mmCIF file of C-alpha atoms in Angstrom:
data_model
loop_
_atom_site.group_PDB
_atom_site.id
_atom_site.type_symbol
_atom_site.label_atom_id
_atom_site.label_comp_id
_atom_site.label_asym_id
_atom_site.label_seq_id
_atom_site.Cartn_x
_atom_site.Cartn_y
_atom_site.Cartn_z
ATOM 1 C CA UNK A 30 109.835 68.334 152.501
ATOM 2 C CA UNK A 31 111.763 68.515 155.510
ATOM 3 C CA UNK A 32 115.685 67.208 155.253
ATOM 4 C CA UNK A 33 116.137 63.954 157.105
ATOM 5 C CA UNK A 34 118.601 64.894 160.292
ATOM 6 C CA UNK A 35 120.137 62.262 162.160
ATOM 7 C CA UNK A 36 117.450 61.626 164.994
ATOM 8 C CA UNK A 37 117.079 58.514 163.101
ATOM 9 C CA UNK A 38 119.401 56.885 164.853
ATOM 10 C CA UNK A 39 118.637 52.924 165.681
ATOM 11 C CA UNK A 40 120.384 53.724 168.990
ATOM 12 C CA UNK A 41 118.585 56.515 170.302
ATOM 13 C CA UNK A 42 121.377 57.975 172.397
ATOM 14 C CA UNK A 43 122.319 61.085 173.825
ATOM 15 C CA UNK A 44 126.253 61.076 173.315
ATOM 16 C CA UNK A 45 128.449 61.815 176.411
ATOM 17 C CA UNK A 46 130.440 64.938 176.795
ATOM 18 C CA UNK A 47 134.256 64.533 176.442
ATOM 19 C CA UNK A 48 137.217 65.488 174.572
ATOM 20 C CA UNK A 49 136.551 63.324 171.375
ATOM 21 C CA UNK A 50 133.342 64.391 171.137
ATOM 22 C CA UNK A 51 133.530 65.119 167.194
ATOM 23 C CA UNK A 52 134.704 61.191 167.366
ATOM 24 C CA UNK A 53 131.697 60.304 168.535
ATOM 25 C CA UNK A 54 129.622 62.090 166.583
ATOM 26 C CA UNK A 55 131.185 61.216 163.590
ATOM 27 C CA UNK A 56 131.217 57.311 164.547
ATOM 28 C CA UNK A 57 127.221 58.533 164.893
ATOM 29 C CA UNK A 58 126.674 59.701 161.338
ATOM 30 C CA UNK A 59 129.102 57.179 160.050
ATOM 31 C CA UNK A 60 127.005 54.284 161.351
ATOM 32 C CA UNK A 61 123.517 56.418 159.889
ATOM 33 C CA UNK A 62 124.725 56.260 156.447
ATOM 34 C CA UNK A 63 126.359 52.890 156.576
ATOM 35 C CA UNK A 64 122.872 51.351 157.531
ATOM 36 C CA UNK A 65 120.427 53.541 155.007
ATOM 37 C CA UNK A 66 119.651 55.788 158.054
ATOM 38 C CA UNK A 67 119.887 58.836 155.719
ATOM 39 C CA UNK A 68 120.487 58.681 151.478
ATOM 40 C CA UNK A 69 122.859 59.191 149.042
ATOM 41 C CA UNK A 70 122.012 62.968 147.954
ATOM 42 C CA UNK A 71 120.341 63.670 151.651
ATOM 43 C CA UNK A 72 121.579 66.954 153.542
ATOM 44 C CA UNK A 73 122.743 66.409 157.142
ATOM 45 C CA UNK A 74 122.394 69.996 158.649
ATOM 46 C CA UNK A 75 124.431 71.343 161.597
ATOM 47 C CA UNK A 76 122.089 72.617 163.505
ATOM 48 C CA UNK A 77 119.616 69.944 163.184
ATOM 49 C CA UNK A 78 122.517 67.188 164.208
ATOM 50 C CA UNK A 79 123.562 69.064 166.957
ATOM 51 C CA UNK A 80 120.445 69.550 168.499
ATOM 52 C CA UNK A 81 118.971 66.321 167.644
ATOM 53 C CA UNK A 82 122.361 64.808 169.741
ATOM 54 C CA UNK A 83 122.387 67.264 172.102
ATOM 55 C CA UNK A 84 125.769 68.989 171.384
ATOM 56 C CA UNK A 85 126.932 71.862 170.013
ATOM 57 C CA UNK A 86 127.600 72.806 166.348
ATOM 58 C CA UNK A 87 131.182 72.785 166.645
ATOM 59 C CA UNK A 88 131.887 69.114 166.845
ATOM 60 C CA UNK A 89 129.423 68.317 164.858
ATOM 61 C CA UNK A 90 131.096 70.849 162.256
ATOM 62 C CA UNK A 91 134.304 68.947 162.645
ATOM 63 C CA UNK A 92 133.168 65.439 162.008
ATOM 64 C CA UNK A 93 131.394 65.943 158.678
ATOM 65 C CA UNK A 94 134.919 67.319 157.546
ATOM 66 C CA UNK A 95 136.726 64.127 159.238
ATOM 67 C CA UNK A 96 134.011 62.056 157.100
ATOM 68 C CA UNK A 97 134.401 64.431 154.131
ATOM 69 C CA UNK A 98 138.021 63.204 153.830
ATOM 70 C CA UNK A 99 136.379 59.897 154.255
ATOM 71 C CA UNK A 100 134.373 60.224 150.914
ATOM 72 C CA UNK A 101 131.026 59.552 152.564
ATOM 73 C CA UNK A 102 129.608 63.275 152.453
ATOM 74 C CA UNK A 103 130.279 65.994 150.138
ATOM 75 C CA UNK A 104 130.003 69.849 150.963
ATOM 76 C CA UNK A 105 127.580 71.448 148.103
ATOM 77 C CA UNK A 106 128.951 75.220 148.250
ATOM 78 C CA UNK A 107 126.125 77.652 150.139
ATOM 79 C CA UNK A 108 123.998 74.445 150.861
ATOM 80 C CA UNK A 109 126.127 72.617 153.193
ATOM 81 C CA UNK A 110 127.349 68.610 153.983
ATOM 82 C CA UNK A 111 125.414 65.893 151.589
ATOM 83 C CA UNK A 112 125.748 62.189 151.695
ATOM 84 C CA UNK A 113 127.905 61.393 148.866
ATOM 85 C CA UNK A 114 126.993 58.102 146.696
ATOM 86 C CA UNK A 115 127.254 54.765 148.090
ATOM 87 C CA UNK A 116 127.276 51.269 145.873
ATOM 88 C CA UNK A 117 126.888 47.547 146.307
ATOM 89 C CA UNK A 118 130.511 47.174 144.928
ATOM 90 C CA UNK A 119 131.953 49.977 148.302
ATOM 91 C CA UNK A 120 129.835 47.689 150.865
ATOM 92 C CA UNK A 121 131.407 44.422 149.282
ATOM 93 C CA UNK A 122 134.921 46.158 148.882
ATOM 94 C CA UNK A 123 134.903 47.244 152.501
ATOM 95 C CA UNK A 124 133.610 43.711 153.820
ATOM 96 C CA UNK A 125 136.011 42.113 151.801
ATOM 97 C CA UNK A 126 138.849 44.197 153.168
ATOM 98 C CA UNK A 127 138.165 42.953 156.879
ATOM 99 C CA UNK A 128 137.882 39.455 155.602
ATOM 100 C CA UNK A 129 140.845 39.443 154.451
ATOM 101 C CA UNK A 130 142.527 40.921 157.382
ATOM 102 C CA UNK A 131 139.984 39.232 159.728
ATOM 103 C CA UNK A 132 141.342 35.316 158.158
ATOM 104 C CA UNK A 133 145.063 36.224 158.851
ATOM 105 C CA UNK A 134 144.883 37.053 162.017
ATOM 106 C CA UNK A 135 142.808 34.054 163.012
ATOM 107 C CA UNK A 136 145.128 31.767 161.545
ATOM 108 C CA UNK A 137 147.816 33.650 163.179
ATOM 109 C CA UNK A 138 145.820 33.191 166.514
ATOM 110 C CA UNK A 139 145.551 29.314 166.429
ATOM 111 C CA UNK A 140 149.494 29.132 166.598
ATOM 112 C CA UNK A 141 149.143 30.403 169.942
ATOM 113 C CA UNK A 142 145.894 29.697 171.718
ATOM 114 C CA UNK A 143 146.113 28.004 174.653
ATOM 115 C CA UNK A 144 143.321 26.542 176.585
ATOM 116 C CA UNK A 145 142.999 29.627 179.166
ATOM 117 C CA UNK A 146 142.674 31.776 175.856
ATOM 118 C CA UNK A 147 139.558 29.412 174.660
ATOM 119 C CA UNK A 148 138.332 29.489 177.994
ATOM 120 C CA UNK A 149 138.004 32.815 177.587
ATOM 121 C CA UNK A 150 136.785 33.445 174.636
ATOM 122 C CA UNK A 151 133.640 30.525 175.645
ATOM 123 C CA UNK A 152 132.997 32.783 178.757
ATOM 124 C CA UNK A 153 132.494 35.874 176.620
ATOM 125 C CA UNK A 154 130.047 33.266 174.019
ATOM 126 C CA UNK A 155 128.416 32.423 176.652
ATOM 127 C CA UNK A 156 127.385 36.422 177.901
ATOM 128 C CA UNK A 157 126.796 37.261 173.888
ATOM 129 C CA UNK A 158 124.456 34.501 173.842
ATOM 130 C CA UNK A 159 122.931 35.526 176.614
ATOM 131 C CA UNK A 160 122.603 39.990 175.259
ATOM 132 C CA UNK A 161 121.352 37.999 172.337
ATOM 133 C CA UNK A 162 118.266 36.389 173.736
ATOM 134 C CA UNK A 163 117.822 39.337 176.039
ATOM 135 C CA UNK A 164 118.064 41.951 172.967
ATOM 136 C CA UNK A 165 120.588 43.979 174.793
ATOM 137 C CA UNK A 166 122.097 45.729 172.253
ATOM 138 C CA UNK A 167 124.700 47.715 173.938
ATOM 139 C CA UNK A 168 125.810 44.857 175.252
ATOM 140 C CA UNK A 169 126.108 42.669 172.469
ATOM 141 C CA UNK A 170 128.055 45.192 170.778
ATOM 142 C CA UNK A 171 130.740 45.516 173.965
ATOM 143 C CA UNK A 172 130.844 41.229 174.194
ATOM 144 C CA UNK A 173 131.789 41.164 170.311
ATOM 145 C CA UNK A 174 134.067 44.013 170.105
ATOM 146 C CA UNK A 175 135.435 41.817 173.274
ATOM 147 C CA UNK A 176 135.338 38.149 171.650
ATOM 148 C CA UNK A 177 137.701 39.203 168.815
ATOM 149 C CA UNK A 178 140.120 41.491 170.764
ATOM 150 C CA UNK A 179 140.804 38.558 172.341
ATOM 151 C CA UNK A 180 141.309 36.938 168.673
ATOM 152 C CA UNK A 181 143.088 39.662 167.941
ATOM 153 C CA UNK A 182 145.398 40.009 171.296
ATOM 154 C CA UNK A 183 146.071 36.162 170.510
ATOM 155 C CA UNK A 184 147.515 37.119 166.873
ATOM 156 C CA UNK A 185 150.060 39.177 168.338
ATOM 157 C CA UNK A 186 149.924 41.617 164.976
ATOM 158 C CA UNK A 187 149.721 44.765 166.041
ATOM 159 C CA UNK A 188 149.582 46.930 163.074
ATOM 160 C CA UNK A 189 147.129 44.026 161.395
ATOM 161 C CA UNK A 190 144.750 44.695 164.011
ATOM 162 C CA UNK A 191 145.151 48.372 163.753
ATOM 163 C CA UNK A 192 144.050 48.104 160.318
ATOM 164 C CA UNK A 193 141.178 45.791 160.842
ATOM 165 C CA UNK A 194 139.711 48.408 163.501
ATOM 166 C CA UNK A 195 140.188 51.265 161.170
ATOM 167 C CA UNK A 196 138.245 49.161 158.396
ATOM 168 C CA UNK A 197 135.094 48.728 161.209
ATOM 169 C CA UNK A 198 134.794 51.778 161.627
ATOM 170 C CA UNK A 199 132.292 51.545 158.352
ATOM 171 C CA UNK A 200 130.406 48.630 160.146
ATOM 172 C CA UNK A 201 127.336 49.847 161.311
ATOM 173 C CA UNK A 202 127.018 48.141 164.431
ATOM 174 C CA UNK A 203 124.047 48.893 165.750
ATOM 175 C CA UNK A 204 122.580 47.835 162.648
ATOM 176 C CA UNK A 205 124.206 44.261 163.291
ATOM 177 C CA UNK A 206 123.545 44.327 167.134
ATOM 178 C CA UNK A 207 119.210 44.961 166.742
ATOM 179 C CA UNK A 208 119.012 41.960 164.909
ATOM 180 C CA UNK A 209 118.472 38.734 166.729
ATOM 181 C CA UNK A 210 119.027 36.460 163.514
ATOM 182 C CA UNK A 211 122.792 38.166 163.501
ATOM 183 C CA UNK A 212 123.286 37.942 166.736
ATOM 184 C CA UNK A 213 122.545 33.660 166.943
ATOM 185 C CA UNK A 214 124.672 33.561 163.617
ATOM 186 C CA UNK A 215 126.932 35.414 165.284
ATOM 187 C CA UNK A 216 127.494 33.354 168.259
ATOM 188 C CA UNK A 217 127.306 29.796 165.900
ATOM 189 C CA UNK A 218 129.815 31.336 164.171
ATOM 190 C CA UNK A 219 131.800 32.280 167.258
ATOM 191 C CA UNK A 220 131.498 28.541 168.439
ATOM 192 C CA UNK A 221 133.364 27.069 165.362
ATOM 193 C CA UNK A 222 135.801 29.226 165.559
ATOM 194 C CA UNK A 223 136.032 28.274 169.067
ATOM 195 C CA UNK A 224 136.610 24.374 168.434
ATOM 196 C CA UNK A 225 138.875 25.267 165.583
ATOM 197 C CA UNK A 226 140.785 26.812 168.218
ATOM 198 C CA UNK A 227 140.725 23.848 170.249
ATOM 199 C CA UNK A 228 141.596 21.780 167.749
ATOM 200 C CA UNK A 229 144.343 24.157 166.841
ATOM 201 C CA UNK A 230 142.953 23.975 162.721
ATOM 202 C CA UNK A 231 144.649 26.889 161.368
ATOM 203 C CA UNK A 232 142.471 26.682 157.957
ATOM 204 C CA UNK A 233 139.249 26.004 160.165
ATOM 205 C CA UNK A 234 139.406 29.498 162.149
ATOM 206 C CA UNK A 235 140.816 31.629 159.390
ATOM 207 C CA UNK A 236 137.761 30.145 157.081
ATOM 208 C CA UNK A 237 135.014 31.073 159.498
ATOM 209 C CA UNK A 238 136.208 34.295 160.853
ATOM 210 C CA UNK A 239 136.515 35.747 157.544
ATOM 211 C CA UNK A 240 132.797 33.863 156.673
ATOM 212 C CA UNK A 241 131.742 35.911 159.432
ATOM 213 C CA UNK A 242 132.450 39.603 157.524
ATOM 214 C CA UNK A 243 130.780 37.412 154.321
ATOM 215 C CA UNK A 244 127.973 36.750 155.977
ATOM 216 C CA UNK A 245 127.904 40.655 157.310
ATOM 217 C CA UNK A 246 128.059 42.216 153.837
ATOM 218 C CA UNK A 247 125.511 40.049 152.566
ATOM 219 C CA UNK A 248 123.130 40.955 155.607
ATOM 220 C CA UNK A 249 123.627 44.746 155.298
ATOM 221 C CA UNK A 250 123.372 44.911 151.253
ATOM 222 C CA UNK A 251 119.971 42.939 151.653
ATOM 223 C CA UNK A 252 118.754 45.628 154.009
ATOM 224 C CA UNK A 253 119.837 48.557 152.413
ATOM 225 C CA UNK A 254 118.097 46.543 149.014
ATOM 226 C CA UNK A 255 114.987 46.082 151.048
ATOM 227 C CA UNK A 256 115.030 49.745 152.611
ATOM 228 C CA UNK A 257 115.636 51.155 148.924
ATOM 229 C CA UNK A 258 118.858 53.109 149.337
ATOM 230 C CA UNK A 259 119.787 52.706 145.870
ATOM 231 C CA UNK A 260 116.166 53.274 143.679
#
């Protein structure tokens, strides 16, 4: 049997030539195993990748090291880079993690939102709403990265929020951003927070941004149940 190589992308894209490339294609094969894309105990070949995302085999080469140090693939000596184990218990740990961080820096927002801020943030509702019921998945990832940068920007907690965007990186958000049941949760969800805002309830917009990473966990350990990752 052939080894699985990482055209099975949900996305489908041909990544852009620049600098970071290695970034990219690590935030590529990041994403793959986060979602069940490829299996514990799977090889992810270098030539394969490369060709499959239409780069060469150096940056490839670089970001399976960059997630080596990460602990999601493992380099099997004369066989090459295999994805390394993944549990219930890391997907919980890592949702939990930007809960956490995700609830303090909503209640840190409320102090200061002011009505152009939840202006704002119901504009950029509004257009998610809107990628939602069109299915336009790059956009609905670009409108929520957008919605709580603005959260985030309100917070005023620099390091905080540095943290919180290293922690997403293990979000698979493509995985989040096909699914139109996510993506109405997502902008319910968005709403409350919004009126909690409003209504400048500190306990009200900590609670549901941090139900929001709940309710994302729960979502991605169902599908990687359903999908079989861990028969």
């Amino acid at each position: 049997m052939a080894s699985p190589s990482v055209s099975r992308s949900p996305a489908g894209r041909t990544l852009r030539r620049r600098p970071q490339l290695s970034d990219d294609v690590a935030v590529h094969v990041r994403n793959l195993i986060m979602s069940g894309g490829v299996r514990p105990g799977d090889f992810i070949r270098l030539d394969e990748t490369a060709a499959d995302l239409g780069v060469s085999v150096t940056p490839v080469r670089e970001a399976l090291l960059t997630l080596r140090g990460e602990g999601l693939v493992e380099l099997v000596p004369h066989r090459g880079y295999v994805v390394a184990p993944l549990s219930r218990d890391d997907i919980h740990d890592l949702f939990w993690l930007q809960g956490q961080i995700a609830e303090e820096l909503a209640v840190r927002a409320s102090r200061s939102a002011t009505p152009e801020a939840v202006e704002e943030l119901t504009a950029i509702n509004e257009k998610l709403r809107r990628a939602v019921q069109d299915g336009d998945a790059d956009r609905i990832e670009d409108l929520e990265f957008s919605f709580h940068r603005v959260i985030n920007r309100l917070a005023d907690a620099s390091k905080l929020s540095w943290f919180l965007l290293s922690a997403t990186r293990y979000t698979p958000v493509q995985f989040y951003s096909s699914d139109p049941a996510w993506g109405e949760s997502a902008v319910e969800s968005h709403r409350r927070l919004i009126a909690g805002l409003a209504d400048g309830k500190a306990d009200v917009v900590g609670a549901e941004n941090k139900a929001h990473f709940i309710d994302g966990a729960q979502r991605l350990v169902a599908h990687l149940d359903e999908v079989g990752i861990w028969d």
